[in-house]
């Protein structure tokens, strides 16, 4: 049995790596404190809040743990050591994550010590299935490997737009993949889940946009793989990313945070809500964030629902909407919905079921084509007026066929087609495709995105890129292409993939 | 110290796994032995200071004072501390203050009763944030070794020599325990075996570098100087009792190639005893790992920082039971240390005291050391946590230096 108050306190400090700095002598601490030990009473109440969430540290000393304590056994072997920040002003214990160390594999500690590391928000350790999931950012990866160090700098907006649109975005896909035939799919490390992916995507979106985290008024997290049946992902995202104005005395964030669920369109559905909020006439918000993140679950092959096991991926995408420094303005939207249960998961069931009867024609194609056509009609556009097209990607064949049916050519839909790299990332699927397009689109290009969510419905949007899309690219090292073609990608076998997906 | 405190009786159980015994059975056995060796009845006791770390966790019992009261069938003051040395220090304080004349100090631990969870609890005790980051009770010793290697830039052949020294510490302690009838392990091992375990486990330090998890109890009887004369004419005296603390978080300590608390506690202890370091020929250090035996010799001042590995390497070349440091003989962990005698946390310090008393009195049997010149003083270092609290007690046949 865990203790909820202890979990809350450890996560409150540990997720963000909060600390304090003395305004007089500059001494820094991990974990917040009320006064400086050297300066004493004059510093009481004057300590400056700091945190190491966006910082780069150095792995000073380390060793390999091969016989972890009980709650860490599912990690297998891992590197554990001392990490310093700010030239050794602060030192913390830490575990290296995203690293598979076989029981027969030796680790050259000399080659690891002294390297730069980035803190990563992850699950802390195993707990009972009914307990609160503990998290922490005392997990680290090397700054020069798969996940690059990117500083978070708040940029003052320079331009206001007439229509709302995308201000910044972030995509997070894990370092591990399973490769079967021509298809690669992203696999979470054992300490990752939909919550950690949502936080990562949101973090990268903040870095890319340069938006002040305090100015985000609402965050939506769409997912169908929240490890909790009840308890939002969005509240964790808001707390870790410090979204909205922080009310320090109570430890609350001045933001509305909510989870949404509609299979794979749980996130795209909220794009219009987010855009409406930032131009709401009476009391507009500066920014709203929408995240789609999934650790898509599938029954083992051969079992009912096991056919999904060939396609499920892991990852997420986050979009920040606003009226200032927009990189892609919205032109219009259209959604359609019908009661078509083609994919579902009953409460308490571990894996979703897939109704073969509805899949394809009466579900996926019907809704996507309807939404796409209707939006073009609405805005009086032909496929040739649109530069890029992206739709939901449950497998490589469906989106290509849907695009062709709508009249799009491969050069229009290929840039957004990412399923053969990452698998079906569910709520993150079409948003990751959209991000891939934004990564490369020139200004003044028209992009259409059509999502699909089982159950069933589609959301279609049209965006036009602005001049500002180019100036923000320097803050986006972690592009979709970078994650798809990274030399640090590690391929795992089927058994490892199943184990990692199941998690701690 | 204002006045030395006499140790007039010592007792202990065998360390190891006591599957069939409750913690109170163990302390009963050790306590009776101590009373017996002092020639006392339990009714003579004015107070008890007892110690254990984890009975609340391993045996789900608290209020150990009540168990002791019931065993003694007495209503005297009894207080529970964590380590044996902490109980001993508090008992000494009370006797020095003139509150009590005869005090029993006892320690017990029943770690094997909850074998499957003990490492988690130990690590949480050492530092909960290190636990949350994935630390284990063993890995933290390896980090200390890495810090040491880095700080003193020990590479290549030197690194190999250092690892050999650590292995030889384990071998030496195992050999010492062969003649210790109470020891957890009474068998010799060789250097090859220490290295083989490290290699097999693919770890920096292996099975034979670490003290085991043990059950056991220890007890001693303390007396004020005036009372001691009535009971014993060959008492051993506690001539200093000192301790220092350090941050719970090892990574955040400024000094990480050893334990600053060891250094401070030892310096204060020597001042208190009015003797010099070189008067000490017998030393019991808290070798929770082989690294700690080596590092402690530096922290306590017997060898310069960064040089212990080289000096011990020389000592081991013609080893005959003692290290040769700074031109002086020093016998370390003659009972086998925590490595081989065992480490039932709350009782461990009592076994260290037991050994020094036996050696000083010449009653250590087959493991009695033969030092050049008189064996007058012995020193005990006990550590709580990972260098978080360090106790140093100096014992003497004489009541202190000049
Ligand atoms: Zn200060």
XYZ file of C-alpha atoms in Angstrom, chain A residues 109-285:
177
model
C 31.819 3.182 -16.161
C 34.815 5.337 -17.098
C 33.221 6.025 -20.467
C 29.962 7.204 -18.894
C 31.247 9.434 -16.119
C 31.606 13.059 -17.087
C 28.959 12.975 -19.812
C 26.099 15.440 -19.967
C 22.622 14.235 -19.106
C 19.068 15.537 -19.315
C 16.449 14.855 -16.645
C 13.476 12.874 -17.878
C 10.049 12.660 -16.353
C 9.297 8.986 -15.783
C 7.569 6.469 -13.591
C 9.565 6.051 -10.418
C 9.173 2.343 -9.636
C 6.605 -0.439 -9.490
C 3.694 -0.340 -7.103
C 0.579 -2.409 -6.544
C -1.892 -2.213 -9.426
C -4.354 -0.276 -7.263
C -1.835 2.313 -6.000
C -1.084 5.852 -7.142
C 1.533 5.699 -9.906
C 4.734 7.257 -8.538
C 6.719 9.495 -10.873
C 10.021 11.365 -10.708
C 12.505 13.197 -12.903
C 15.565 11.693 -11.227
C 15.796 9.618 -14.409
C 18.291 10.798 -16.988
C 19.417 10.224 -20.553
C 22.579 11.401 -22.263
C 22.256 14.876 -23.773
C 24.078 13.875 -26.958
C 21.968 10.837 -27.723
C 18.392 10.276 -28.850
C 16.753 12.982 -26.749
C 18.690 16.203 -27.269
C 19.110 18.903 -24.695
C 17.007 21.919 -25.678
C 16.838 25.018 -23.497
C 13.445 26.509 -22.746
C 13.490 30.231 -23.393
C 10.371 32.330 -23.130
C 10.066 34.579 -26.182
C 8.025 37.752 -26.132
C 5.429 37.554 -28.934
C 5.957 39.998 -31.773
C 2.845 39.649 -33.913
C -0.872 39.345 -33.339
C -3.102 37.495 -35.869
C -6.754 37.883 -36.844
C -7.478 34.185 -36.654
C -6.290 31.690 -34.042
C -3.848 28.988 -34.946
C -0.941 26.817 -33.959
C 1.738 28.693 -32.034
C 4.015 25.755 -31.371
C 4.038 21.991 -31.179
C 6.037 19.081 -29.895
C 6.213 15.419 -30.740
C 7.561 12.766 -28.453
C 8.269 9.246 -29.601
C 10.367 6.871 -27.510
C 13.832 5.681 -28.450
C 12.862 2.018 -28.743
C 11.312 0.355 -31.783
C 10.141 -2.999 -32.921
C 10.718 -3.796 -36.572
C 8.532 -6.323 -38.377
C 8.704 -6.440 -42.143
C 8.680 -2.914 -43.547
C 7.016 -1.498 -40.466
C 8.709 0.045 -37.456
C 6.757 0.873 -34.332
C 7.719 2.902 -31.304
C 7.958 1.037 -28.000
C 7.966 2.787 -24.642
C 10.781 2.118 -22.235
C 9.526 0.248 -19.197
C 9.095 3.456 -17.173
C 7.063 5.259 -19.848
C 3.323 5.461 -20.333
C 0.704 7.806 -21.803
C 1.284 10.221 -18.899
C 5.032 10.547 -19.416
C 4.555 10.856 -23.190
C 1.994 13.638 -22.687
C 4.394 15.552 -20.434
C 7.277 15.125 -22.890
C 5.212 16.299 -25.851
C 3.961 19.299 -23.875
C 7.493 20.153 -22.761
C 8.808 20.087 -26.321
C 5.854 22.221 -27.492
C 6.683 24.845 -24.860
C 10.321 24.856 -25.946
C 9.376 25.151 -29.627
C 6.751 27.855 -29.161
C 8.708 29.934 -26.675
C 5.356 30.524 -25.006
C 5.337 31.445 -21.341
C 3.964 28.383 -19.548
C 2.117 30.678 -17.132
C -0.067 32.014 -19.950
C -1.629 28.702 -20.885
C -5.223 28.779 -19.743
C -6.337 25.279 -20.493
C -4.758 21.938 -21.275
C -6.559 18.986 -22.842
C -5.052 15.529 -22.906
C -6.672 13.065 -25.256
C -5.808 9.418 -24.661
C -7.354 5.996 -24.619
C -4.510 4.463 -22.602
C -4.492 6.508 -19.417
C -3.123 4.030 -16.861
C -5.837 5.240 -14.517
C -9.533 4.580 -15.092
C -10.210 7.579 -12.876
C -7.594 10.323 -12.407
C -6.644 12.725 -15.163
C -3.393 12.840 -17.094
C -3.967 16.570 -17.643
C -3.542 17.457 -13.969
C -0.103 15.829 -13.985
C 0.829 17.667 -17.173
C -0.322 20.990 -15.681
C 1.604 20.435 -12.460
C 4.834 19.200 -14.044
C 4.911 21.807 -16.819
C 3.668 24.490 -14.391
C 0.944 25.537 -16.811
C -1.012 28.598 -15.763
C -0.140 30.952 -12.947
C 1.254 29.055 -9.977
C -0.429 29.674 -6.643
C 2.512 28.721 -4.492
C 0.870 28.820 -1.098
C -1.577 26.113 -2.048
C 0.618 24.380 -4.610
C -2.025 24.740 -7.323
C -1.803 25.917 -10.921
C -4.249 28.495 -12.263
C -5.331 26.415 -15.220
C -8.201 24.273 -16.387
C -6.965 20.786 -17.209
C -9.067 17.982 -18.567
C -8.741 14.592 -20.200
C -10.775 13.761 -23.251
C -11.599 10.399 -24.724
C -12.839 9.431 -28.176
C -10.480 6.687 -29.327
C -7.957 8.209 -31.761
C -9.640 11.587 -32.178
C -9.617 12.493 -28.480
C -7.050 15.222 -29.112
C -7.978 16.591 -32.547
C -11.548 17.081 -31.401
C -10.288 19.679 -28.918
C -8.314 21.750 -31.446
C -11.394 23.830 -32.187
C -12.251 24.179 -28.507
C -8.746 25.398 -27.792
C -8.894 27.859 -30.696
C -12.282 29.091 -29.562
C -10.951 29.801 -26.081
C -8.060 31.932 -27.320
C -10.436 34.203 -29.241
C -13.368 34.073 -26.865
C -14.681 37.661 -26.990
C -15.268 38.353 -23.295
C -12.311 36.752 -21.556
C -9.904 35.171 -24.011
C -7.084 32.979 -22.834
